[in-house]
Short mmCIF file of C-alpha atoms in Angstrom, two decimals:
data_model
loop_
_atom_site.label_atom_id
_atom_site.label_comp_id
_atom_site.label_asym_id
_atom_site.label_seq_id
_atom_site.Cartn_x
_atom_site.Cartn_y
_atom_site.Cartn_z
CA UNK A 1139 -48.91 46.06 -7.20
CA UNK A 1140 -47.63 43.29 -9.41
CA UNK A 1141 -44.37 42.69 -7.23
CA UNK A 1142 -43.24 43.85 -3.90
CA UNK A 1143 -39.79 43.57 -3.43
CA UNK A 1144 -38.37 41.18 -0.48
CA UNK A 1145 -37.78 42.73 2.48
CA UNK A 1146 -41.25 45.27 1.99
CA UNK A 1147 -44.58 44.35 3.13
CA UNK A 1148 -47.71 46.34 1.85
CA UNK A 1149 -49.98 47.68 4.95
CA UNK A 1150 -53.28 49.69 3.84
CA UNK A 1151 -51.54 50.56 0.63
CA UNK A 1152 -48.17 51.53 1.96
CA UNK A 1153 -45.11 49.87 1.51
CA UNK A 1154 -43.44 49.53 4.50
CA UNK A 1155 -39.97 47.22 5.90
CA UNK A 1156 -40.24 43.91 6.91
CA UNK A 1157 -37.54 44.40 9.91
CA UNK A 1158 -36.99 40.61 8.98
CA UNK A 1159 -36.00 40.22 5.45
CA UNK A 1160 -34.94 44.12 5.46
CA UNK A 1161 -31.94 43.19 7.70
CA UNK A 1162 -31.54 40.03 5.37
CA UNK A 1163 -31.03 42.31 2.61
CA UNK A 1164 -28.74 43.82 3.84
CA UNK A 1165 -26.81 40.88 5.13
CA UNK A 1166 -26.82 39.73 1.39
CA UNK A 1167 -25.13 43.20 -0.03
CA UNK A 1168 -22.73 43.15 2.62
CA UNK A 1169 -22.18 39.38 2.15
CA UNK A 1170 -21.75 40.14 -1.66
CA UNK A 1171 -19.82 42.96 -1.01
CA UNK A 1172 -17.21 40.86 1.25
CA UNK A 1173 -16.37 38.66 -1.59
CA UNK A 1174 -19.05 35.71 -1.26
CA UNK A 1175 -20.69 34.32 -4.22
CA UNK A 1176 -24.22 35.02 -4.94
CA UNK A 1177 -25.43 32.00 -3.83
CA UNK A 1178 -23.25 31.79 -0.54
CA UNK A 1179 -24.34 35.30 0.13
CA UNK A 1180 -27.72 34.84 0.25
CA UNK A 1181 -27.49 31.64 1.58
CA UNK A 1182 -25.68 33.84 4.75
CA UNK A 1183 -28.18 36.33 4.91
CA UNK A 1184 -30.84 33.57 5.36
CA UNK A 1185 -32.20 34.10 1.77
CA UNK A 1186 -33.73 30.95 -0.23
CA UNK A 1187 -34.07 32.08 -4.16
CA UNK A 1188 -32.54 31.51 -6.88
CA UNK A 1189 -29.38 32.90 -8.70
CA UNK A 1190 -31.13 34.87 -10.74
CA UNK A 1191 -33.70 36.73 -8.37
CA UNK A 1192 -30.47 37.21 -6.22
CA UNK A 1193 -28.51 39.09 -8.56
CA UNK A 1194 -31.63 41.26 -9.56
CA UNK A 1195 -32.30 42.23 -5.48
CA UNK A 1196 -28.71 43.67 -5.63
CA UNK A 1197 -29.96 46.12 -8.51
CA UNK A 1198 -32.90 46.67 -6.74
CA UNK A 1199 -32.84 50.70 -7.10
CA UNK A 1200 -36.54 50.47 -4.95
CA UNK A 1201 -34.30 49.61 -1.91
CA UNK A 1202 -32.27 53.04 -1.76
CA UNK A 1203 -35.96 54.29 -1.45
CA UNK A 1204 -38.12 56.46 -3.59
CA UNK A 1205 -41.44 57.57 -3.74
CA UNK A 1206 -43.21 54.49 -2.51
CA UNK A 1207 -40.64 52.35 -1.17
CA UNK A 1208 -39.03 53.50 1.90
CA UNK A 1209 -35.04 52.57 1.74
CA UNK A 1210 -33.01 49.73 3.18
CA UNK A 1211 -29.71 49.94 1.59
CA UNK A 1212 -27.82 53.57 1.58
CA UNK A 1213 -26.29 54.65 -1.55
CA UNK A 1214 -22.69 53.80 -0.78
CA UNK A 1215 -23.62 49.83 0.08
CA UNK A 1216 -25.72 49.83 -3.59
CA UNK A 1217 -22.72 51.34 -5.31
CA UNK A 1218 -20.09 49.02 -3.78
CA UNK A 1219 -21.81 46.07 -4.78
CA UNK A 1220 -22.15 47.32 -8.14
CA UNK A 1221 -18.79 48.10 -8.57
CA UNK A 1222 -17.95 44.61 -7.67
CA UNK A 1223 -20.32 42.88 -9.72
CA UNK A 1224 -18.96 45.20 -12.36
CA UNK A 1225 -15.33 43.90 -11.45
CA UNK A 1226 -16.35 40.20 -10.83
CA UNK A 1227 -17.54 40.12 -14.30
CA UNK A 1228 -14.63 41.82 -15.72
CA UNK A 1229 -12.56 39.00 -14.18
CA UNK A 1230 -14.70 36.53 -16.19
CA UNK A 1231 -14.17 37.91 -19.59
CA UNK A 1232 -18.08 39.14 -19.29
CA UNK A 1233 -17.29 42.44 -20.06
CA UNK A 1234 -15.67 43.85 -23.60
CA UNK A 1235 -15.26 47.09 -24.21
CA UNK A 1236 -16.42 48.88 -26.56
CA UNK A 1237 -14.49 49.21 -29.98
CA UNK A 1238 -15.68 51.83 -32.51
CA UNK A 1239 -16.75 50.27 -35.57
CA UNK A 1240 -15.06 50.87 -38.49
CA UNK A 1241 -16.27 53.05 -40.78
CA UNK A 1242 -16.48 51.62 -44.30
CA UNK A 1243 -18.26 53.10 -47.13
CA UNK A 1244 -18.32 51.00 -50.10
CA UNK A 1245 -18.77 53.70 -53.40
CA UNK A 1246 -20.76 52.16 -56.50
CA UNK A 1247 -21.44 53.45 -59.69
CA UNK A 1248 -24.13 52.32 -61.05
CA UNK A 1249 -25.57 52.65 -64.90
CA UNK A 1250 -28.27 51.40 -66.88
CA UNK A 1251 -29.21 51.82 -70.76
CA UNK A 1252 -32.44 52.83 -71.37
CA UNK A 1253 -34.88 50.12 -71.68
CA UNK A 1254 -35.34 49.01 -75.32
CA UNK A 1255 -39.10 47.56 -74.63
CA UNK A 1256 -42.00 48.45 -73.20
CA UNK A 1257 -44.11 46.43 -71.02
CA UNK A 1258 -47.93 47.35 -70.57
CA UNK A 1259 -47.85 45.85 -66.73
CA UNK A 1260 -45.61 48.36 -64.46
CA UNK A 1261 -44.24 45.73 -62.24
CA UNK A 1262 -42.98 43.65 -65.60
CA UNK A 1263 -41.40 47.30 -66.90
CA UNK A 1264 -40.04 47.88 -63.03
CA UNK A 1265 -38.83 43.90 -63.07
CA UNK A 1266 -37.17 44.84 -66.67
CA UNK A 1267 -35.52 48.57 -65.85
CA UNK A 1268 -33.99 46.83 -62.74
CA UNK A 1269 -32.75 43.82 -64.45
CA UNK A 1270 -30.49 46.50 -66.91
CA UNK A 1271 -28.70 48.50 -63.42
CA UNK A 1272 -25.35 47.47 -63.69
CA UNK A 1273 -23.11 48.41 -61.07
CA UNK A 1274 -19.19 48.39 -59.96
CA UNK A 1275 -17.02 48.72 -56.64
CA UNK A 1276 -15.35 52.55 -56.80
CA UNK A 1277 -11.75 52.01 -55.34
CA UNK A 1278 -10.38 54.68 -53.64
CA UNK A 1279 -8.99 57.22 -55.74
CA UNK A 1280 -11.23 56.81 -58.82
CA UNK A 1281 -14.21 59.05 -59.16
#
């Protein structure tokens, strides 16, 4: 295993809780959840890392269990302290909807004579046929 999550211990190749840091995990959702700050939260639940590696335990889908990780958190807990670090960053300005973007289509016409010489070397001739495009913005309306 590369990482096992806090509040899991590995025993013969099972992941099993850590009654310790399980119960400090959730004392840090519940802390979160009750309005605390990250920090303060873990800081409550007895927790010592950084901001970062707090906010990723609380999206920590291996503690609502799957098929190697048994679960500490129930469902409800996870999705109330999503839903408030949802609306915590909403309060920030951290969150922007999303706008459609507007659809503009810019119509060209484009013309060219045909070349009046003849270069042996294609990418001279391709250099020359290109340099004769000459092209113009379509407004609406025109065709």
């Amino acid at each position: 295993m590369a990482h096992t999550p806090y509040g899991y211990i590995i025993k013969n190749g099972i992941a099993v809780i850590d009654d310790k840091s399980a119960n400090q995990v959730k004392e840090l959702f519940h802390a979160y959840i009750s309005g605390l700050s990250l920090v303060d939260a873990a800081r409550r639940a007895g927790i010592e890392r950084c901001h970062s590696s707090i906010a990723k335990m609380l999206t920590c889908k291996r503690y609502l269990g799957d098929a190697f990780y048994p679960p500490i958190i129930d469902e409800d807990t996870f999705k109330q302290a999503e839903a408030e670090k949802i609306k915590r960053a909403r309060m920030l300005g951290r969150i922007r909807e999303q706008t459609e973007p507007k659809k503009t289509f810019v119509r060209m016409r484009f013309t060219a004579p045909s070349p009046e010489t003849l270069y042996e070397d294609p990418f001279t001739q391709a250099e020359y046929a290109y340099s004769l495009i000459e092209s113009e913005v379509i407004a609406d309306g025109e065709s």
